[in-house]
Coordinates of C-alpha atoms and ligand atoms in Angstrom, one line a residue:
M4 CA -97.2 -70.0 -34.6
S5 CA -98.9 -72.9 -36.1
D6 CA -96.4 -76.1 -36.4
G7 CA -97.1 -78.1 -39.7
K8 CA -96.0 -80.9 -41.7
Q9 CA -92.5 -80.9 -42.4
P10 CA -91.3 -83.4 -44.7
D11 CA -87.3 -83.7 -44.8
E12 CA -86.3 -84.2 -41.6
P13 CA -88.3 -82.4 -38.9
V14 CA -86.6 -80.1 -36.7
A15 CA -87.4 -81.4 -32.7
D16 CA -89.2 -78.2 -30.9
V17 CA -86.2 -77.3 -28.6
P18 CA -86.7 -73.7 -27.3
G19 CA -83.8 -71.4 -28.0
R20 CA -82.4 -74.1 -30.4
P21 CA -80.9 -71.8 -33.2
G22 CA -81.4 -72.3 -36.7
R23 CA -85.3 -72.8 -36.4
D24 CA -86.8 -70.1 -37.6
A25 CA -87.2 -67.9 -40.8
V26 CA -89.0 -64.9 -41.8
V27 CA -89.6 -64.6 -45.2
I28 CA -90.6 -60.8 -46.1
G29 CA -92.9 -60.2 -49.2
G30 CA -95.6 -62.8 -50.7
G31 CA -94.7 -62.9 -54.6
L32 CA -93.0 -65.6 -56.5
A33 CA -89.9 -65.2 -55.2
G34 CA -91.2 -65.1 -51.3
I35 CA -93.3 -67.8 -51.6
T36 CA -90.7 -70.1 -53.0
A37 CA -88.3 -69.4 -50.7
A38 CA -90.9 -69.8 -47.5
L39 CA -91.7 -73.5 -49.5
A40 CA -88.3 -74.4 -49.9
L41 CA -87.2 -73.4 -46.0
A42 CA -90.3 -75.3 -44.6
D43 CA -89.3 -78.2 -46.8
A44 CA -86.5 -78.7 -45.1
G45 CA -87.8 -78.3 -41.6
I46 CA -87.4 -75.1 -41.2
R47 CA -90.4 -73.0 -39.1
V48 CA -90.9 -70.0 -41.3
T49 CA -93.3 -67.2 -41.2
L50 CA -94.3 -65.3 -44.6
I51 CA -95.2 -61.8 -44.2
E52 CA -97.0 -60.0 -47.0
G53 CA -98.1 -56.4 -47.0
R54 CA -101.5 -57.0 -49.3
P55 CA -104.1 -58.7 -48.6
R56 CA -103.1 -61.5 -51.1
L57 CA -100.3 -63.7 -52.4
G58 CA -98.7 -63.4 -55.9
G59 CA -97.0 -60.0 -56.0
L60 CA -97.1 -58.8 -59.4
A61 CA -99.1 -61.5 -60.9
F62 CA -102.6 -61.3 -59.4
S63 CA -106.1 -61.0 -59.9
F64 CA -109.0 -59.2 -58.8
Q65 CA -113.1 -59.1 -59.1
R66 CA -115.0 -56.7 -61.6
G67 CA -118.3 -57.4 -61.3
E68 CA -118.9 -61.1 -62.2
L69 CA -115.2 -61.3 -64.3
T70 CA -111.8 -62.4 -62.7
V71 CA -109.4 -60.1 -64.2
D72 CA -105.4 -60.8 -64.2
N73 CA -103.5 -57.7 -63.5
G74 CA -101.7 -58.5 -66.6
Q75 CA -101.9 -61.3 -69.2
H76 CA -98.6 -64.1 -67.8
V77 CA -97.1 -66.3 -69.9
Y78 CA -93.9 -68.7 -69.5
L79 CA -92.0 -71.1 -71.9
R80 CA -90.9 -74.6 -71.6
C81 CA -87.6 -73.6 -70.7
C82 CA -88.7 -72.0 -67.4
T83 CA -87.7 -75.0 -65.8
A84 CA -87.9 -73.3 -62.2
Y85 CA -91.4 -71.8 -62.7
R86 CA -92.7 -75.3 -63.8
W87 CA -90.9 -76.4 -60.8
F88 CA -93.0 -74.1 -58.9
L89 CA -96.2 -75.2 -60.7
D90 CA -95.9 -78.8 -59.6
R91 CA -94.9 -77.8 -56.3
I92 CA -98.4 -76.1 -55.7
E93 CA -99.9 -78.4 -57.6
G94 CA -101.1 -76.0 -60.6
T95 CA -99.1 -77.8 -63.6
A96 CA -102.9 -78.7 -64.9
L97 CA -104.2 -75.5 -65.1
A98 CA -101.4 -73.5 -66.9
P99 CA -100.3 -75.7 -69.8
L100 CA -97.8 -75.7 -72.3
Q101 CA -98.6 -75.9 -76.2
D102 CA -97.7 -79.1 -77.7
R103 CA -95.4 -76.7 -79.5
L104 CA -94.3 -73.1 -80.3
D105 CA -96.7 -71.7 -82.4
V106 CA -97.7 -67.9 -82.5
P107 CA -100.1 -66.6 -85.2
V108 CA -98.4 -62.8 -86.4
L109 CA -100.8 -61.0 -87.9
D110 CA -99.8 -57.8 -90.3
V111 CA -102.5 -55.8 -90.6
D112 CA -100.4 -53.2 -92.7
K113 CA -100.1 -54.4 -95.5
P114 CA -101.3 -52.8 -99.2
E115 CA -103.3 -56.1 -99.6
G116 CA -105.3 -56.0 -96.0
R117 CA -104.3 -58.3 -93.1
R118 CA -101.6 -60.8 -93.5
L119 CA -101.3 -64.1 -91.1
G120 CA -97.9 -65.5 -90.6
R121 CA -96.7 -68.2 -88.2
L122 CA -93.5 -68.7 -85.7
R123 CA -93.8 -72.3 -85.3
R124 CA -91.0 -75.2 -84.7
D125 CA -90.7 -79.1 -86.2
A126 CA -89.7 -81.6 -84.5
L127 CA -86.0 -81.1 -86.3
P128 CA -83.1 -80.9 -83.9
V129 CA -81.6 -77.0 -83.0
P130 CA -81.6 -74.8 -85.1
L131 CA -83.4 -76.5 -88.1
H132 CA -86.4 -76.6 -85.5
L133 CA -87.4 -73.3 -86.7
G134 CA -86.0 -73.1 -90.3
R135 CA -88.9 -74.1 -92.0
S136 CA -91.0 -71.4 -90.3
L137 CA -88.7 -69.0 -90.6
A138 CA -87.9 -69.7 -94.4
T139 CA -91.9 -69.1 -94.8
Y140 CA -92.3 -66.4 -92.7
P141 CA -94.2 -63.7 -94.7
H142 CA -93.4 -60.6 -92.7
L143 CA -89.7 -60.4 -93.9
S144 CA -88.2 -60.6 -97.4
L145 CA -85.9 -63.6 -98.7
A146 CA -82.6 -61.3 -98.1
E147 CA -84.1 -60.7 -94.4
R148 CA -84.9 -64.1 -93.7
A149 CA -81.4 -65.3 -94.8
K150 CA -79.8 -62.5 -92.8
V151 CA -82.3 -63.3 -89.3
G152 CA -80.5 -67.1 -89.8
R153 CA -76.8 -65.7 -89.7
A154 CA -77.9 -63.2 -86.8
A155 CA -79.4 -66.3 -84.4
L156 CA -76.4 -68.3 -85.4
A157 CA -74.0 -65.3 -84.2
L158 CA -76.4 -65.1 -81.2
K159 CA -76.0 -68.5 -80.6
G160 CA -72.3 -67.9 -80.7
L161 CA -72.3 -65.2 -77.3
D162 CA -70.9 -66.4 -74.4
L163 CA -73.1 -66.0 -71.5
A164 CA -70.5 -65.8 -69.0
D165 CA -68.8 -62.5 -70.9
P166 CA -69.6 -59.2 -68.4
T167 CA -69.1 -57.1 -72.0
L168 CA -72.4 -58.5 -73.3
D169 CA -74.2 -56.3 -70.8
T170 CA -72.1 -53.1 -71.6
Q171 CA -73.8 -53.4 -75.2
D172 CA -77.4 -52.7 -76.5
F173 CA -79.2 -55.3 -78.4
G174 CA -80.5 -53.2 -80.8
S175 CA -77.1 -52.2 -81.7
W176 CA -75.9 -55.6 -82.1
L177 CA -78.6 -56.5 -84.2
T178 CA -77.8 -53.5 -86.8
A179 CA -73.8 -54.9 -86.6
H180 CA -75.4 -58.2 -87.7
G181 CA -77.2 -57.0 -90.8
Q182 CA -81.1 -56.9 -89.1
S183 CA -83.5 -54.0 -91.2
A184 CA -85.4 -51.9 -88.8
R185 CA -88.6 -54.1 -90.5
A186 CA -86.8 -57.4 -89.0
V187 CA -86.5 -55.9 -85.9
E188 CA -90.1 -54.9 -85.8
A189 CA -91.2 -58.0 -87.0
L190 CA -88.9 -60.6 -85.5
W191 CA -86.6 -59.5 -82.8
D192 CA -88.9 -56.8 -81.2
L193 CA -92.1 -59.3 -81.7
V194 CA -90.6 -61.7 -79.0
G195 CA -87.7 -59.2 -77.3
V196 CA -90.3 -56.7 -76.3
A197 CA -92.8 -59.3 -74.5
T198 CA -90.3 -61.1 -72.7
L199 CA -87.5 -58.4 -71.9
N200 CA -90.4 -55.7 -71.6
A201 CA -87.7 -53.2 -73.6
V202 CA -87.0 -52.4 -77.3
A203 CA -84.0 -54.1 -78.5
G204 CA -82.4 -50.6 -78.7
D205 CA -83.0 -50.3 -74.7
A206 CA -82.4 -54.0 -73.8
S207 CA -78.9 -55.5 -72.5
L208 CA -77.4 -57.5 -75.2
G209 CA -76.6 -60.0 -72.2
L210 CA -80.2 -60.8 -71.3
A211 CA -81.5 -60.2 -74.6
A212 CA -79.2 -63.3 -75.9
M213 CA -80.2 -64.7 -72.5
V214 CA -83.3 -64.9 -73.9
F215 CA -83.0 -66.1 -77.4
K216 CA -80.3 -68.8 -76.8
T217 CA -82.3 -70.4 -73.9
G218 CA -85.4 -69.6 -75.7
L219 CA -85.2 -70.4 -79.3
L220 CA -81.3 -72.1 -79.9
S221 CA -81.0 -74.5 -77.1
D222 CA -83.8 -77.5 -77.0
P223 CA -86.4 -77.3 -79.8
G224 CA -88.9 -77.4 -77.4
A225 CA -87.6 -74.5 -74.9
A226 CA -90.0 -72.0 -76.3
D227 CA -93.6 -73.8 -76.5
I228 CA -95.5 -71.3 -74.7
G229 CA -97.3 -72.1 -71.3
W230 CA -100.3 -69.7 -69.8
A231 CA -102.6 -69.7 -67.1
R232 CA -106.5 -71.5 -68.2
V233 CA -107.8 -70.0 -64.7
P234 CA -107.3 -66.5 -63.1
L235 CA -103.5 -66.3 -62.0
G236 CA -104.9 -65.7 -58.3
E237 CA -106.1 -69.7 -58.4
L238 CA -102.5 -70.5 -58.9
H239 CA -100.3 -67.6 -56.8
D240 CA -102.8 -67.0 -54.2
R241 CA -105.1 -69.9 -53.6
L242 CA -103.0 -73.2 -54.5
A243 CA -99.9 -71.0 -53.2
R244 CA -101.4 -70.7 -49.9
K245 CA -102.5 -74.1 -49.7
A246 CA -99.3 -75.5 -50.4
L247 CA -97.6 -73.1 -47.7
D248 CA -100.3 -74.1 -45.1
S249 CA -99.9 -77.7 -45.4
T250 CA -96.1 -77.2 -45.4
G251 CA -96.8 -75.3 -41.8
V252 CA -95.8 -71.9 -42.9
R253 CA -97.5 -69.2 -41.2
T254 CA -98.6 -66.5 -43.7
E255 CA -99.5 -63.1 -42.3
V256 CA -101.0 -60.8 -45.4
R257 CA -102.1 -57.2 -44.9
T258 CA -98.7 -56.9 -42.8
R259 CA -96.0 -54.7 -43.5
V260 CA -92.5 -54.9 -42.4
T261 CA -91.5 -51.8 -41.1
S262 CA -87.9 -52.6 -39.9
I263 CA -85.0 -55.6 -39.5
S264 CA -82.4 -55.7 -37.4
T265 CA -79.9 -57.8 -35.2
D266 CA -79.6 -58.2 -31.8
E267 CA -76.0 -58.8 -30.0
N268 CA -76.4 -62.9 -30.7
G269 CA -77.3 -62.2 -34.4
R270 CA -80.6 -63.3 -34.3
W271 CA -82.7 -60.9 -36.1
S272 CA -86.0 -59.1 -35.5
V273 CA -88.7 -58.4 -37.8
Q274 CA -90.8 -55.6 -37.2
V275 CA -94.2 -55.7 -38.1
P276 CA -97.2 -53.4 -36.6
G277 CA -98.2 -55.1 -33.1
E278 CA -95.2 -57.3 -33.2
T279 CA -91.6 -58.7 -33.3
L280 CA -91.0 -61.8 -35.1
Q281 CA -87.4 -63.0 -34.5
A282 CA -85.6 -65.2 -36.1
D283 CA -82.4 -66.9 -37.2
A284 CA -82.8 -66.3 -41.2
V285 CA -84.6 -63.5 -42.8
V286 CA -85.3 -63.4 -46.7
L287 CA -86.1 -60.3 -48.3
A288 CA -88.3 -60.6 -51.3
V289 CA -89.5 -57.6 -51.9
P290 CA -88.9 -55.0 -54.9
Q291 CA -85.6 -53.4 -54.9
R292 CA -86.8 -49.9 -53.6
E293 CA -88.6 -51.7 -50.7
A294 CA -85.3 -54.0 -49.9
H295 CA -83.0 -50.8 -50.2
D296 CA -85.3 -49.0 -47.3
L297 CA -85.5 -52.1 -45.3
L298 CA -81.8 -53.5 -45.8
P299 CA -79.7 -52.6 -42.4
A300 CA -76.3 -50.4 -42.8
G301 CA -73.5 -52.7 -43.8
A302 CA -75.6 -55.4 -45.7
L303 CA -74.4 -54.8 -48.8
D304 CA -71.3 -52.8 -50.2
A305 CA -73.3 -50.3 -52.4
P306 CA -76.9 -50.7 -51.1
E307 CA -77.5 -47.0 -53.0
Q308 CA -77.0 -49.1 -56.5
L309 CA -80.5 -50.8 -55.8
L310 CA -82.3 -47.6 -56.7
D311 CA -80.4 -47.3 -59.8
I312 CA -82.0 -50.2 -61.4
G313 CA -84.9 -48.6 -62.9
T314 CA -88.3 -50.1 -63.4
A315 CA -90.4 -50.5 -66.7
P316 CA -94.1 -50.6 -67.2
I317 CA -96.9 -52.7 -69.0
L318 CA -100.1 -51.9 -69.7
N319 CA -103.0 -54.2 -70.7
V320 CA -106.2 -53.1 -72.1
H321 CA -109.3 -55.2 -71.7
V322 CA -112.1 -55.3 -73.8
V323 CA -115.2 -57.4 -73.7
Y324 CA -117.5 -57.8 -76.7
D325 CA -121.1 -59.2 -77.0
R326 CA -120.0 -62.2 -78.9
K327 CA -117.2 -64.1 -80.0
V328 CA -114.9 -62.2 -82.2
L329 CA -111.4 -63.7 -82.3
N330 CA -111.4 -67.7 -82.9
R331 CA -107.9 -68.5 -81.4
P332 CA -106.6 -68.4 -78.0
F333 CA -104.1 -65.5 -78.9
F334 CA -102.0 -63.8 -81.4
A335 CA -99.1 -61.5 -81.9
A336 CA -99.8 -58.1 -84.0
L337 CA -97.7 -55.9 -86.3
G338 CA -98.4 -52.6 -88.1
T339 CA -100.7 -51.7 -85.2
P340 CA -100.0 -50.5 -81.6
V341 CA -101.3 -53.7 -80.8
Q342 CA -98.4 -56.1 -79.5
W343 CA -100.1 -59.6 -78.3
V344 CA -104.3 -60.5 -77.9
F345 CA -105.4 -63.1 -75.6
D346 CA -108.8 -64.4 -75.2
R347 CA -109.5 -64.4 -71.7
T348 CA -113.1 -65.4 -71.6
D349 CA -113.0 -69.1 -70.2
A350 CA -110.3 -67.9 -67.7
S351 CA -112.4 -64.8 -66.4
G352 CA -115.7 -67.0 -65.6
L353 CA -117.3 -64.8 -68.8
R354 CA -120.5 -66.3 -69.6
E355 CA -121.5 -64.7 -72.8
G356 CA -119.6 -62.7 -75.4
Q357 CA -115.7 -62.7 -75.4
Y358 CA -113.1 -61.0 -73.5
L359 CA -110.1 -60.0 -74.8
A360 CA -107.0 -58.7 -72.9
L361 CA -104.1 -56.7 -75.0
S362 CA -100.8 -56.9 -73.3
Q363 CA -98.8 -53.8 -74.0
S364 CA -95.1 -54.2 -72.9
A365 CA -92.6 -51.3 -72.5
A366 CA -95.5 -48.9 -72.5
H367 CA -93.8 -45.6 -71.4
D368 CA -95.6 -43.5 -73.6
E369 CA -98.8 -45.0 -72.9
I370 CA -99.1 -45.8 -69.0
D371 CA -100.3 -42.7 -67.7
E372 CA -102.7 -41.9 -70.8
P373 CA -106.5 -41.5 -69.9
V374 CA -108.7 -44.6 -70.6
G375 CA -111.2 -42.7 -73.1
A376 CA -107.8 -41.9 -75.1
L377 CA -106.8 -45.7 -75.0
R378 CA -109.9 -46.6 -76.2
E379 CA -109.9 -44.2 -78.8
R380 CA -106.6 -45.6 -80.0
Y381 CA -107.5 -49.6 -79.3
L382 CA -110.9 -50.2 -80.4
P383 CA -110.2 -49.3 -84.0
E384 CA -107.0 -51.2 -84.3
L385 CA -108.8 -54.4 -82.8
E386 CA -111.3 -53.7 -85.9
R387 CA -108.6 -53.5 -88.4
L388 CA -107.1 -57.1 -86.7
L389 CA -110.3 -58.8 -86.3
P390 CA -113.1 -57.9 -88.5
G391 CA -115.6 -59.9 -86.1
T392 CA -115.6 -56.6 -83.7
R393 CA -116.9 -54.4 -86.7
G394 CA -120.7 -55.1 -85.4
A395 CA -120.0 -56.2 -82.3
E396 CA -121.1 -54.1 -79.2
V397 CA -118.1 -53.3 -76.7
M398 CA -119.9 -54.4 -73.3
D399 CA -116.5 -53.3 -71.0
F400 CA -113.5 -51.7 -71.5
F401 CA -110.9 -51.0 -68.8
V402 CA -107.1 -50.9 -68.3
T403 CA -104.6 -52.0 -66.0
R404 CA -101.5 -50.3 -65.2
E405 CA -98.4 -51.9 -63.5
R406 CA -96.0 -48.6 -63.9
T407 CA -93.1 -50.9 -62.2
A408 CA -93.8 -54.4 -63.8
T409 CA -90.4 -55.5 -64.3
F410 CA -86.8 -54.0 -63.7
A411 CA -85.5 -52.0 -66.7
P412 CA -83.7 -54.3 -68.6
V413 CA -81.0 -51.6 -69.9
P414 CA -77.2 -52.2 -70.5
G415 CA -75.1 -52.2 -67.6
V416 CA -78.2 -53.3 -65.1
G417 CA -76.3 -56.6 -64.7
R418 CA -73.4 -55.0 -62.5
L419 CA -76.3 -53.5 -60.0
R420 CA -78.2 -56.8 -59.5
P421 CA -77.0 -58.5 -56.0
G422 CA -77.0 -61.9 -55.4
A423 CA -78.8 -63.9 -52.6
R424 CA -76.3 -63.4 -50.3
T425 CA -75.7 -59.8 -48.0
K426 CA -72.4 -58.8 -45.9
A427 CA -75.1 -59.6 -43.0
P428 CA -75.0 -62.8 -41.3
G429 CA -78.6 -64.7 -42.0
L430 CA -79.9 -62.1 -44.3
Y431 CA -80.9 -62.9 -47.9
L432 CA -82.4 -61.0 -51.0
A433 CA -84.7 -62.6 -53.5
G434 CA -86.8 -61.0 -56.3
A435 CA -86.9 -61.4 -60.1
W436 CA -84.7 -58.0 -59.9
T437 CA -81.6 -60.1 -58.1
A438 CA -78.8 -61.6 -60.1
T439 CA -80.5 -64.7 -61.7
G440 CA -79.0 -63.8 -65.0
W441 CA -82.8 -63.9 -66.5
P442 CA -85.2 -60.6 -66.7
A443 CA -88.1 -60.1 -64.6
T444 CA -89.9 -63.1 -65.3
M445 CA -91.7 -65.5 -63.0
E446 CA -89.0 -67.7 -63.6
S447 CA -86.2 -65.1 -62.3
A448 CA -88.6 -64.9 -59.3
V449 CA -88.8 -68.4 -58.9
R450 CA -85.1 -69.0 -59.1
S451 CA -84.2 -66.2 -56.8
G452 CA -86.3 -67.8 -54.1
V453 CA -84.4 -71.2 -54.4
S454 CA -81.1 -69.5 -54.4
A455 CA -82.1 -67.4 -51.2
A456 CA -83.4 -70.6 -49.5
D457 CA -80.4 -72.4 -50.6
A458 CA -77.8 -69.9 -49.0
A459 CA -80.1 -70.0 -45.7
L460 CA -80.3 -73.7 -45.7
S461 CA -76.6 -73.8 -46.2
A462 CA -75.6 -71.1 -43.2
L463 CA -78.4 -73.0 -41.1
G464 CA -76.6 -76.5 -41.3
R465 CA -79.8 -77.8 -43.1
P466 CA -79.9 -80.5 -45.8
R467 CA -81.4 -79.0 -49.0
P468 CA -85.1 -80.4 -49.6
S469 CA -84.7 -83.5 -52.0
H470 CA -87.5 -82.5 -54.4
L471 CA -86.2 -78.6 -54.6
F472 CA -85.7 -77.1 -57.9
E473 CA -81.9 -78.2 -58.9
F474 CA -80.1 -75.4 -61.0
E475 CA -78.4 -76.7 -64.1
E476 CA -75.0 -77.0 -64.3
A477 CA -73.3 -74.0 -66.1
A478 CA -72.2 -75.1 -69.7
Ligands
FAD583 C1 -98.5 -56.8 -66.1 C2 -97.6 -57.7 -65.8 C3 -97.0 -58.5 -66.9 C4 -96.0 -59.7 -66.8 N1 -96.0 -60.6 -67.7 C5 -95.2 -61.5 -67.3 C6 -95.2 -62.5 -68.0 O1 -95.8 -62.7 -69.4 N2 -94.1 -63.7 -67.7 C7 -93.6 -63.6 -66.8 O2 -92.7 -64.5 -66.6 N3 -93.2 -62.7 -66.0 C8 -94.0 -61.3 -66.5 N4 -94.2 -60.5 -65.1 C9 -93.0 -60.2 -64.2 C10 -93.5 -61.1 -63.2 O3 -94.9 -60.9 -63.0 C11 -92.7 -61.0 -62.2 O4 -91.3 -60.6 -62.7 C12 -92.8 -61.6 -60.6 O5 -94.4 -62.0 -60.5 C13 -92.0 -60.9 -59.6 O6 -92.1 -61.6 -58.8 P1 -91.4 -61.3 -56.9 O7 -91.4 -62.4 -56.2 O8 -89.7 -61.1 -57.5 O9 -91.7 -59.9 -57.0 P2 -93.4 -59.0 -56.5 O10 -94.4 -59.6 -57.5 O11 -93.0 -57.6 -56.6 O12 -93.3 -59.6 -54.8 C14 -93.1 -58.8 -54.0 C15 -94.0 -58.6 -52.7 O13 -93.7 -57.9 -51.6 C16 -94.6 -57.4 -51.0 N5 -94.0 -56.5 -49.9 C17 -93.1 -55.4 -50.2 N6 -93.1 -54.6 -49.3 C18 -93.0 -55.0 -48.4 C19 -92.8 -55.3 -46.8 N7 -92.4 -54.0 -46.4 N8 -93.8 -55.7 -46.4 C20 -94.5 -57.2 -46.7 N9 -94.2 -57.1 -48.1 C21 -93.9 -56.3 -48.9 C22 -95.0 -57.3 -52.1 O14 -96.5 -56.5 -51.8 C23 -95.4 -57.8 -53.0 O15 -96.4 -58.5 -52.8 C24 -95.3 -59.5 -65.6 C25 -95.4 -58.6 -64.6 C26 -96.6 -57.9 -64.9 C27 -96.7 -56.5 -63.5

């Protein structure tokens, strides 16, 4: 094991001294965060990741000269924990935020042809910051726009601490609040499907209210969008690894944990092929199904509930054209199966032509479709959306499929999500699927990692690192 820099109050290297060693299992954003937080507090940390790289569900791979993200990832200004994480790994400049929320929304299902609208904010206070944009949003009628405003105010009034919100679905709530099918499609689902990975009718009102209240109805800049201008692997693998190394974390990739258990003194043993790691604290930062399989008996009251947390897919369709066909960094689409389109050219290292990635959330119907069928569907749709594609040659077309991209944010999921603490002393849970209050996002993953580290540090009697992400006070 390597000893490295331990910023806050290093622990003396006394053999057998309790409270010194932690193992974090899973090198996604939750596990990386927990490992950094524990190491920053002077704990000696080993991070174990089964795959050859860190970053979990948000990663990159090489396809010829192209560096491809498994799926387009964005975050919002209100994602304060993920922004803290970017700072901690010195990646903030590589994933900047828009100055102001500005989403071009292109509708191709109009008699007059294509029509561009924009969802953008002003410098005015909430909720007026979106007032002008909503008042001129061309994809809704005047009456629909007025009703959207009223529903937004009703949403703002919901108490996120009310557990009954999680028993209702967002779609029914929208209907009950006067929202037409068109308003759901052109506004609520446009934002909701991308952030929740479910259409309104399949989404918990609690999670939807959380997203819309936090993103659109809290602070004027809360929904400004940020995304990586480099491959995700540059942030979540290379820079994360650099931060872990310089904090003294021992990181082992290509190493799967096969079991965890405690001895009679309450010390943990973490089994990996060829080695047993001893630890005073273990953070299990793996997906819910793997967590269920690794949890020792008695660690949760109802461990089988983890298996009831469903999953939802995201499909990304990647198209490389021989020329520039899109003049914006991204846009959202209506009247077509295409959802969000991003220009990935610079980030991927492509030197000629343009590389577009289509991010298709809640892709239950398409996730297993053959590439040929997807190609036949999406290339003509791109021609409808982007006239410049009509004479362009498609140099490459491929898809990436993440069948378990997120947990399914269905009504009732809230009571299935466990917190960081388990009933087994010294064993903690992390992962975007745990009880963070957020949908399955990078923000949720980082928050869960901080919560798990907080719980472990308090049990180990170690002070919290002064620069660790601070949770906001509940309103
Ligand atoms: C295509 C796609 C698009 C997305 N878009 C967005 C977006 O725009 N914005 C956003 O905020 N979020 C987005 N997300 C969600 C986001 O990526 C995840 O919520 C987040 O990365 C989850 O992090 P995690 O650490 O909780 O879990 P994971 O990333 O799943 O990490 C768990 C890790 O544990 C490892 N592991 C499992 N079992 C073992 C074992 N036995 N031993 C060792 N290691 C093990 C796994 O290999 C994995 O690396 C998207 C996800 C996908 C797939």
